[in-house]
Amino acid sequence: MAKLQIRKLGDEVLRKTCRPVDAITPRIHTLLDDMTETMRAADGCGLAAPQVGILRRIVVIEVEPGVVYELINPRIVAFSGEQEGQEGCLSVPGRWGITRRPQHVTVEALDRHGNTIQVTGHDLLAKAFCHELDHLDGKLYIDCAISMNED
Ligand code: ZN
């Protein structure tokens, strides 16, 4: 595994739309492993491929230590409720904001074996789904934050 460089606000790669993964190759497995290592090393709870310069629809999320979601070509298929709270991003260091997100979010995606999976997240996991999937369309939480703060 290898730690990858996290792209920061101002890098135009963060503003691009990612392409779907059409074949889950060993390279994709390596990317998933490297993204998880990179996320953990940076003490984050989610990382999207464009944050490491790869314009593919892939995210990893670890809200609960040891429970990693690897989502390929993810899309939100249901959401409900509302939550308001703090949000930050490894690509926007030293700042955090207040956002409004759905409280329950169901995502459909492929896992690393190409199986279609559905995962429903609540609270922090629901927020992470929204945040990471937004990255795949070039969107950052600072675009929709109600307020922004410095550390
Ligand atoms: Zn982010």
Short mmCIF file of N, CA and C and ligand atoms in Angstrom, two decimals:
data_model
loop_
_atom_site.label_atom_id
_atom_site.label_comp_id
_atom_site.label_asym_id
_atom_site.label_seq_id
_atom_site.Cartn_x
_atom_site.Cartn_y
_atom_site.Cartn_z
N MET A 1 0.85 -1.19 0.00
CA MET A 1 0.00 0.00 0.00
C MET A 1 0.89 1.24 0.00
N ALA A 2 0.31 2.31 -0.45
CA ALA A 2 1.06 3.55 -0.53
C ALA A 2 0.16 4.71 -0.12
N LYS A 3 0.79 5.65 0.54
CA LYS A 3 0.05 6.85 0.90
C LYS A 3 0.09 7.80 -0.28
N LEU A 4 -1.07 8.36 -0.61
CA LEU A 4 -1.17 9.25 -1.78
C LEU A 4 -1.22 10.70 -1.31
N GLN A 5 -0.92 11.60 -2.24
CA GLN A 5 -0.94 13.02 -1.92
C GLN A 5 -2.37 13.54 -2.01
N ILE A 6 -2.81 14.22 -0.96
CA ILE A 6 -4.17 14.77 -0.96
C ILE A 6 -4.18 16.15 -1.59
N ARG A 7 -5.00 16.32 -2.60
CA ARG A 7 -5.12 17.60 -3.30
C ARG A 7 -5.91 18.58 -2.42
N LYS A 8 -5.49 19.85 -2.51
CA LYS A 8 -6.07 20.87 -1.66
C LYS A 8 -6.89 21.88 -2.46
N LEU A 9 -7.78 22.57 -1.74
CA LEU A 9 -8.62 23.60 -2.34
C LEU A 9 -7.78 24.50 -3.24
N GLY A 10 -8.28 24.75 -4.45
CA GLY A 10 -7.53 25.53 -5.43
C GLY A 10 -7.00 24.64 -6.54
N ASP A 11 -6.85 23.35 -6.25
CA ASP A 11 -6.44 22.38 -7.28
C ASP A 11 -7.67 22.09 -8.15
N GLU A 12 -7.55 22.32 -9.44
CA GLU A 12 -8.74 22.24 -10.30
C GLU A 12 -9.30 20.82 -10.42
N VAL A 13 -8.49 19.82 -10.07
CA VAL A 13 -8.98 18.44 -10.15
C VAL A 13 -10.18 18.22 -9.22
N LEU A 14 -10.24 19.03 -8.15
CA LEU A 14 -11.35 18.90 -7.19
C LEU A 14 -12.67 19.40 -7.76
N ARG A 15 -12.61 20.10 -8.88
CA ARG A 15 -13.81 20.71 -9.45
C ARG A 15 -14.31 19.99 -10.70
N LYS A 16 -13.69 18.85 -11.01
CA LYS A 16 -14.08 18.10 -12.22
C LYS A 16 -15.10 17.02 -11.87
N THR A 17 -15.83 16.61 -12.91
CA THR A 17 -16.77 15.50 -12.77
C THR A 17 -16.03 14.20 -13.06
N CYS A 18 -16.22 13.21 -12.19
CA CYS A 18 -15.50 11.95 -12.34
C CYS A 18 -16.26 11.00 -13.27
N ARG A 19 -15.51 10.15 -13.94
CA ARG A 19 -16.10 9.14 -14.83
C ARG A 19 -16.37 7.86 -14.05
N PRO A 20 -17.40 7.12 -14.46
CA PRO A 20 -17.66 5.84 -13.79
C PRO A 20 -16.52 4.86 -14.03
N VAL A 21 -16.40 3.91 -13.14
CA VAL A 21 -15.47 2.79 -13.31
C VAL A 21 -16.18 1.76 -14.17
N ASP A 22 -15.55 1.36 -15.29
CA ASP A 22 -16.23 0.37 -16.14
C ASP A 22 -15.72 -1.05 -15.92
N ALA A 23 -14.53 -1.19 -15.36
CA ALA A 23 -14.02 -2.54 -15.04
C ALA A 23 -13.22 -2.46 -13.74
N ILE A 24 -13.53 -3.36 -12.84
CA ILE A 24 -12.83 -3.35 -11.55
C ILE A 24 -11.59 -4.23 -11.67
N THR A 25 -10.49 -3.58 -11.97
CA THR A 25 -9.22 -4.25 -12.24
C THR A 25 -8.37 -4.27 -10.97
N PRO A 26 -7.26 -5.01 -11.00
CA PRO A 26 -6.33 -4.96 -9.84
C PRO A 26 -5.87 -3.54 -9.52
N ARG A 27 -5.79 -2.69 -10.53
CA ARG A 27 -5.41 -1.30 -10.27
C ARG A 27 -6.43 -0.59 -9.39
N ILE A 28 -7.71 -0.92 -9.61
CA ILE A 28 -8.77 -0.33 -8.78
C ILE A 28 -8.64 -0.83 -7.34
N HIS A 29 -8.32 -2.12 -7.17
CA HIS A 29 -8.12 -2.66 -5.82
C HIS A 29 -6.97 -1.95 -5.12
N THR A 30 -5.89 -1.73 -5.84
CA THR A 30 -4.74 -1.02 -5.27
C THR A 30 -5.13 0.41 -4.88
N LEU A 31 -5.91 1.05 -5.77
CA LEU A 31 -6.35 2.41 -5.48
C LEU A 31 -7.20 2.43 -4.20
N LEU A 32 -8.13 1.49 -4.07
CA LEU A 32 -8.98 1.42 -2.87
C LEU A 32 -8.11 1.27 -1.62
N ASP A 33 -7.14 0.36 -1.68
CA ASP A 33 -6.25 0.14 -0.53
C ASP A 33 -5.46 1.41 -0.20
N ASP A 34 -4.94 2.05 -1.24
CA ASP A 34 -4.14 3.26 -1.03
C ASP A 34 -5.00 4.41 -0.49
N MET A 35 -6.24 4.50 -0.98
CA MET A 35 -7.13 5.55 -0.49
C MET A 35 -7.45 5.35 0.99
N THR A 36 -7.69 4.11 1.39
CA THR A 36 -7.98 3.85 2.81
C THR A 36 -6.76 4.20 3.67
N GLU A 37 -5.58 3.80 3.20
CA GLU A 37 -4.37 4.12 3.96
C GLU A 37 -4.18 5.64 4.07
N THR A 38 -4.43 6.34 2.98
CA THR A 38 -4.27 7.79 2.94
C THR A 38 -5.26 8.47 3.87
N MET A 39 -6.51 8.00 3.83
CA MET A 39 -7.56 8.55 4.71
C MET A 39 -7.19 8.38 6.17
N ARG A 40 -6.72 7.17 6.52
CA ARG A 40 -6.38 6.89 7.92
C ARG A 40 -5.17 7.71 8.36
N ALA A 41 -4.18 7.82 7.49
CA ALA A 41 -2.97 8.57 7.84
C ALA A 41 -3.30 10.04 8.08
N ALA A 42 -4.34 10.53 7.39
CA ALA A 42 -4.71 11.94 7.52
C ALA A 42 -5.77 12.13 8.60
N ASP A 43 -6.15 11.03 9.27
CA ASP A 43 -7.15 11.08 10.33
C ASP A 43 -8.50 11.56 9.81
N GLY A 44 -8.84 11.13 8.60
CA GLY A 44 -10.11 11.51 8.01
C GLY A 44 -11.13 10.39 8.13
N CYS A 45 -12.39 10.70 7.85
CA CYS A 45 -13.42 9.66 7.89
C CYS A 45 -14.00 9.41 6.50
N GLY A 46 -13.38 9.99 5.48
CA GLY A 46 -13.82 9.71 4.12
C GLY A 46 -12.84 10.31 3.13
N LEU A 47 -12.77 9.69 1.95
CA LEU A 47 -11.88 10.20 0.92
C LEU A 47 -12.46 9.80 -0.44
N ALA A 48 -12.46 10.75 -1.35
CA ALA A 48 -12.96 10.49 -2.71
C ALA A 48 -11.78 10.51 -3.68
N ALA A 49 -11.88 9.71 -4.74
CA ALA A 49 -10.75 9.56 -5.67
C ALA A 49 -10.21 10.90 -6.21
N PRO A 50 -11.07 11.87 -6.55
CA PRO A 50 -10.50 13.13 -7.06
C PRO A 50 -9.60 13.83 -6.04
N GLN A 51 -9.78 13.54 -4.76
CA GLN A 51 -8.92 14.15 -3.74
C GLN A 51 -7.50 13.63 -3.81
N VAL A 52 -7.31 12.49 -4.51
CA VAL A 52 -5.94 12.02 -4.75
C VAL A 52 -5.63 12.09 -6.25
N GLY A 53 -6.39 12.93 -6.96
CA GLY A 53 -6.07 13.24 -8.35
C GLY A 53 -6.59 12.24 -9.37
N ILE A 54 -7.48 11.34 -8.94
CA ILE A 54 -8.01 10.32 -9.85
C ILE A 54 -9.47 10.63 -10.14
N LEU A 55 -9.78 10.86 -11.41
CA LEU A 55 -11.15 11.28 -11.77
C LEU A 55 -12.05 10.09 -12.06
N ARG A 56 -12.21 9.27 -11.03
CA ARG A 56 -13.07 8.09 -11.11
C ARG A 56 -14.07 8.10 -9.96
N ARG A 57 -15.22 7.46 -10.19
CA ARG A 57 -16.29 7.51 -9.18
C ARG A 57 -16.05 6.43 -8.11
N ILE A 58 -15.15 6.76 -7.19
CA ILE A 58 -14.76 5.85 -6.12
C ILE A 58 -14.62 6.66 -4.82
N VAL A 59 -15.20 6.13 -3.74
CA VAL A 59 -14.98 6.74 -2.43
C VAL A 59 -14.72 5.66 -1.39
N VAL A 60 -14.01 6.04 -0.34
CA VAL A 60 -13.88 5.19 0.84
C VAL A 60 -14.34 6.01 2.04
N ILE A 61 -15.00 5.32 2.97
CA ILE A 61 -15.55 5.99 4.15
C ILE A 61 -15.31 5.09 5.35
N GLU A 62 -14.85 5.70 6.44
CA GLU A 62 -14.67 4.97 7.70
C GLU A 62 -15.08 5.89 8.84
N VAL A 63 -16.35 5.84 9.17
CA VAL A 63 -16.89 6.66 10.25
C VAL A 63 -16.71 5.95 11.58
N GLU A 64 -16.93 4.64 11.53
CA GLU A 64 -16.76 3.81 12.72
C GLU A 64 -15.45 3.05 12.51
N PRO A 65 -14.45 3.21 13.42
CA PRO A 65 -13.14 2.59 13.20
C PRO A 65 -13.25 1.10 12.87
N GLY A 66 -12.61 0.69 11.80
CA GLY A 66 -12.61 -0.71 11.40
C GLY A 66 -13.71 -1.08 10.42
N VAL A 67 -14.68 -0.18 10.23
CA VAL A 67 -15.76 -0.45 9.27
C VAL A 67 -15.57 0.47 8.06
N VAL A 68 -14.95 -0.09 7.03
CA VAL A 68 -14.64 0.72 5.84
C VAL A 68 -15.65 0.41 4.75
N TYR A 69 -16.26 1.44 4.21
CA TYR A 69 -17.11 1.29 3.03
C TYR A 69 -16.30 1.68 1.80
N GLU A 70 -16.18 0.75 0.88
CA GLU A 70 -15.54 1.03 -0.42
C GLU A 70 -16.66 1.07 -1.44
N LEU A 71 -16.89 2.23 -2.02
CA LEU A 71 -18.05 2.41 -2.90
C LEU A 71 -17.57 2.81 -4.29
N ILE A 72 -17.94 1.99 -5.27
CA ILE A 72 -17.58 2.24 -6.66
C ILE A 72 -18.85 2.61 -7.41
N ASN A 73 -18.79 3.68 -8.18
CA ASN A 73 -19.96 4.20 -8.91
C ASN A 73 -21.18 4.39 -7.99
N PRO A 74 -20.97 5.00 -6.84
CA PRO A 74 -22.09 5.13 -5.90
C PRO A 74 -23.10 6.17 -6.35
N ARG A 75 -24.36 5.93 -5.96
CA ARG A 75 -25.37 6.96 -6.16
C ARG A 75 -26.37 6.87 -5.01
N ILE A 76 -26.93 8.02 -4.67
CA ILE A 76 -27.92 8.08 -3.60
C ILE A 76 -29.26 7.65 -4.18
N VAL A 77 -29.89 6.64 -3.57
CA VAL A 77 -31.18 6.15 -4.07
C VAL A 77 -32.33 6.55 -3.15
N ALA A 78 -32.04 6.97 -1.93
CA ALA A 78 -33.09 7.44 -1.02
C ALA A 78 -32.46 8.29 0.07
N PHE A 79 -33.22 9.29 0.52
CA PHE A 79 -32.76 10.07 1.67
C PHE A 79 -33.97 10.66 2.38
N SER A 80 -33.80 10.93 3.66
CA SER A 80 -34.89 11.52 4.42
C SER A 80 -34.33 12.23 5.64
N GLY A 81 -35.17 13.06 6.24
CA GLY A 81 -34.79 13.77 7.46
C GLY A 81 -33.81 14.90 7.18
N GLU A 82 -33.37 15.51 8.25
CA GLU A 82 -32.42 16.62 8.12
C GLU A 82 -31.57 16.69 9.37
N GLN A 83 -30.31 17.02 9.18
CA GLN A 83 -29.41 17.26 10.30
C GLN A 83 -28.57 18.48 9.99
N GLU A 84 -28.21 19.20 11.04
CA GLU A 84 -27.36 20.36 10.87
C GLU A 84 -26.17 20.18 11.80
N GLY A 85 -24.97 20.38 11.27
CA GLY A 85 -23.81 20.18 12.14
C GLY A 85 -22.51 20.49 11.43
N GLN A 86 -21.41 20.18 12.13
CA GLN A 86 -20.07 20.51 11.64
C GLN A 86 -19.64 19.58 10.53
N GLU A 87 -18.89 20.15 9.60
CA GLU A 87 -18.35 19.36 8.51
C GLU A 87 -16.98 19.92 8.15
N GLY A 88 -16.07 19.02 7.80
CA GLY A 88 -14.75 19.43 7.35
C GLY A 88 -14.31 18.55 6.21
N CYS A 89 -13.15 18.84 5.64
CA CYS A 89 -12.70 18.11 4.46
C CYS A 89 -11.18 18.09 4.45
N LEU A 90 -10.59 16.94 4.14
CA LEU A 90 -9.13 16.83 4.09
C LEU A 90 -8.54 17.73 3.01
N SER A 91 -9.35 18.13 2.04
CA SER A 91 -8.86 19.03 0.98
C SER A 91 -9.00 20.50 1.36
N VAL A 92 -9.63 20.76 2.49
CA VAL A 92 -9.81 22.14 2.95
C VAL A 92 -9.30 22.22 4.40
N PRO A 93 -7.98 22.08 4.58
CA PRO A 93 -7.43 21.99 5.94
C PRO A 93 -7.59 23.30 6.72
N GLY A 94 -7.74 23.15 8.02
CA GLY A 94 -7.77 24.31 8.91
C GLY A 94 -9.09 25.05 8.94
N ARG A 95 -10.09 24.52 8.28
CA ARG A 95 -11.40 25.19 8.28
C ARG A 95 -12.48 24.15 8.51
N TRP A 96 -13.61 24.59 8.99
CA TRP A 96 -14.78 23.73 9.11
C TRP A 96 -16.02 24.59 8.92
N GLY A 97 -17.12 23.94 8.66
CA GLY A 97 -18.34 24.69 8.41
C GLY A 97 -19.54 23.99 9.01
N ILE A 98 -20.65 24.70 8.98
CA ILE A 98 -21.93 24.12 9.39
C ILE A 98 -22.73 23.86 8.12
N THR A 99 -23.21 22.63 7.99
CA THR A 99 -24.00 22.26 6.81
C THR A 99 -25.32 21.64 7.26
N ARG A 100 -26.22 21.60 6.30
CA ARG A 100 -27.50 20.92 6.49
C ARG A 100 -27.53 19.76 5.51
N ARG A 101 -27.71 18.57 6.03
CA ARG A 101 -27.70 17.35 5.22
C ARG A 101 -28.88 16.47 5.61
N PRO A 102 -29.28 15.52 4.75
CA PRO A 102 -30.28 14.55 5.19
C PRO A 102 -29.75 13.70 6.34
N GLN A 103 -30.66 13.21 7.18
CA GLN A 103 -30.22 12.42 8.33
C GLN A 103 -30.07 10.94 8.00
N HIS A 104 -30.80 10.49 6.97
CA HIS A 104 -30.75 9.09 6.56
C HIS A 104 -30.51 9.07 5.05
N VAL A 105 -29.51 8.32 4.63
CA VAL A 105 -29.16 8.28 3.21
C VAL A 105 -28.88 6.84 2.81
N THR A 106 -29.51 6.40 1.72
CA THR A 106 -29.23 5.07 1.19
C THR A 106 -28.47 5.21 -0.12
N VAL A 107 -27.35 4.49 -0.20
CA VAL A 107 -26.47 4.54 -1.36
C VAL A 107 -26.46 3.16 -2.02
N GLU A 108 -26.51 3.17 -3.34
CA GLU A 108 -26.28 1.94 -4.09
C GLU A 108 -24.94 2.08 -4.81
N ALA A 109 -24.15 1.02 -4.79
CA ALA A 109 -22.81 1.07 -5.38
C ALA A 109 -22.35 -0.33 -5.73
N LEU A 110 -21.20 -0.42 -6.35
CA LEU A 110 -20.52 -1.70 -6.51
C LEU A 110 -19.47 -1.82 -5.43
N ASP A 111 -19.30 -3.03 -4.90
CA ASP A 111 -18.17 -3.26 -4.01
C ASP A 111 -16.95 -3.68 -4.84
N ARG A 112 -15.84 -3.99 -4.18
CA ARG A 112 -14.61 -4.28 -4.93
C ARG A 112 -14.70 -5.58 -5.74
N HIS A 113 -15.71 -6.40 -5.45
CA HIS A 113 -15.90 -7.63 -6.23
C HIS A 113 -16.90 -7.46 -7.36
N GLY A 114 -17.42 -6.25 -7.50
CA GLY A 114 -18.38 -5.99 -8.58
C GLY A 114 -19.81 -6.30 -8.22
N ASN A 115 -20.05 -6.63 -6.94
CA ASN A 115 -21.43 -6.88 -6.50
C ASN A 115 -22.14 -5.55 -6.23
N THR A 116 -23.41 -5.49 -6.59
CA THR A 116 -24.19 -4.31 -6.26
C THR A 116 -24.61 -4.39 -4.80
N ILE A 117 -24.30 -3.33 -4.07
CA ILE A 117 -24.66 -3.29 -2.65
C ILE A 117 -25.49 -2.04 -2.37
N GLN A 118 -26.30 -2.14 -1.33
CA GLN A 118 -27.04 -0.97 -0.84
C GLN A 118 -26.71 -0.80 0.63
N VAL A 119 -26.36 0.42 1.00
CA VAL A 119 -26.04 0.71 2.39
C VAL A 119 -26.85 1.92 2.82
N THR A 120 -27.48 1.81 3.99
CA THR A 120 -28.18 2.96 4.56
C THR A 120 -27.38 3.49 5.73
N GLY A 121 -27.10 4.78 5.68
CA GLY A 121 -26.36 5.42 6.76
C GLY A 121 -27.22 6.44 7.47
N HIS A 122 -26.97 6.58 8.77
CA HIS A 122 -27.68 7.57 9.58
C HIS A 122 -26.66 8.53 10.16
N ASP A 123 -27.11 9.74 10.44
CA ASP A 123 -26.30 10.73 11.15
C ASP A 123 -24.95 10.96 10.44
N LEU A 124 -23.83 10.68 11.15
CA LEU A 124 -22.52 10.98 10.58
C LEU A 124 -22.26 10.21 9.28
N LEU A 125 -22.70 8.96 9.22
CA LEU A 125 -22.47 8.18 8.00
C LEU A 125 -23.30 8.74 6.83
N ALA A 126 -24.51 9.19 7.12
CA ALA A 126 -25.34 9.81 6.07
C ALA A 126 -24.66 11.07 5.55
N LYS A 127 -24.10 11.84 6.47
CA LYS A 127 -23.39 13.07 6.09
C LYS A 127 -22.16 12.73 5.24
N ALA A 128 -21.44 11.69 5.64
CA ALA A 128 -20.24 11.28 4.90
C ALA A 128 -20.61 10.82 3.48
N PHE A 129 -21.70 10.09 3.34
CA PHE A 129 -22.13 9.68 2.00
C PHE A 129 -22.34 10.91 1.12
N CYS A 130 -23.07 11.88 1.64
CA CYS A 130 -23.36 13.09 0.85
C CYS A 130 -22.08 13.83 0.49
N HIS A 131 -21.23 14.01 1.50
CA HIS A 131 -19.98 14.76 1.31
C HIS A 131 -19.08 14.10 0.27
N GLU A 132 -18.87 12.79 0.41
CA GLU A 132 -17.94 12.11 -0.50
C GLU A 132 -18.53 11.99 -1.91
N LEU A 133 -19.82 11.72 -2.02
CA LEU A 133 -20.41 11.61 -3.35
C LEU A 133 -20.40 12.96 -4.07
N ASP A 134 -20.57 14.05 -3.32
CA ASP A 134 -20.48 15.38 -3.92
C ASP A 134 -19.12 15.59 -4.60
N HIS A 135 -18.05 15.06 -3.96
CA HIS A 135 -16.71 15.20 -4.54
C HIS A 135 -16.66 14.65 -5.98
N LEU A 136 -17.45 13.62 -6.24
CA LEU A 136 -17.39 12.97 -7.56
C LEU A 136 -17.98 13.85 -8.66
N ASP A 137 -18.72 14.87 -8.24
CA ASP A 137 -19.27 15.84 -9.19
C ASP A 137 -18.63 17.21 -9.05
N GLY A 138 -17.45 17.23 -8.43
CA GLY A 138 -16.70 18.48 -8.33
C GLY A 138 -17.24 19.45 -7.30
N LYS A 139 -18.07 18.93 -6.39
CA LYS A 139 -18.67 19.81 -5.37
C LYS A 139 -17.98 19.63 -4.03
N LEU A 140 -17.81 20.74 -3.32
CA LEU A 140 -17.20 20.73 -1.99
C LEU A 140 -18.22 21.25 -0.98
N TYR A 141 -18.07 20.81 0.27
CA TYR A 141 -19.08 21.22 1.27
C TYR A 141 -19.10 22.73 1.47
N ILE A 142 -17.98 23.39 1.18
CA ILE A 142 -17.94 24.85 1.37
C ILE A 142 -18.92 25.55 0.43
N ASP A 143 -19.34 24.85 -0.65
CA ASP A 143 -20.31 25.43 -1.59
C ASP A 143 -21.69 25.56 -0.96
N CYS A 144 -21.99 24.64 -0.05
CA CYS A 144 -23.35 24.61 0.51
C CYS A 144 -23.37 24.90 2.01
N ALA A 145 -22.21 25.23 2.59
CA ALA A 145 -22.15 25.47 4.04
C ALA A 145 -22.97 26.71 4.41
N ILE A 146 -23.62 26.61 5.56
CA ILE A 146 -24.40 27.74 6.08
C ILE A 146 -23.45 28.79 6.64
N SER A 147 -22.35 28.31 7.25
CA SER A 147 -21.32 29.22 7.76
C SER A 147 -19.97 28.51 7.73
N MET A 148 -18.92 29.28 7.71
CA MET A 148 -17.56 28.72 7.68
C MET A 148 -16.75 29.30 8.84
N ASN A 149 -15.84 28.48 9.37
CA ASN A 149 -15.01 28.88 10.50
C ASN A 149 -13.58 28.42 10.31
N GLU A 150 -12.66 29.14 10.94
CA GLU A 150 -11.25 28.72 10.96
C GLU A 150 -11.05 27.87 12.22
N ASP A 151 -10.05 27.01 12.19
CA ASP A 151 -9.70 26.22 13.39
C ASP A 151 -9.24 27.15 14.49
ZN ZN B 1 -14.05 16.21 1.38
#
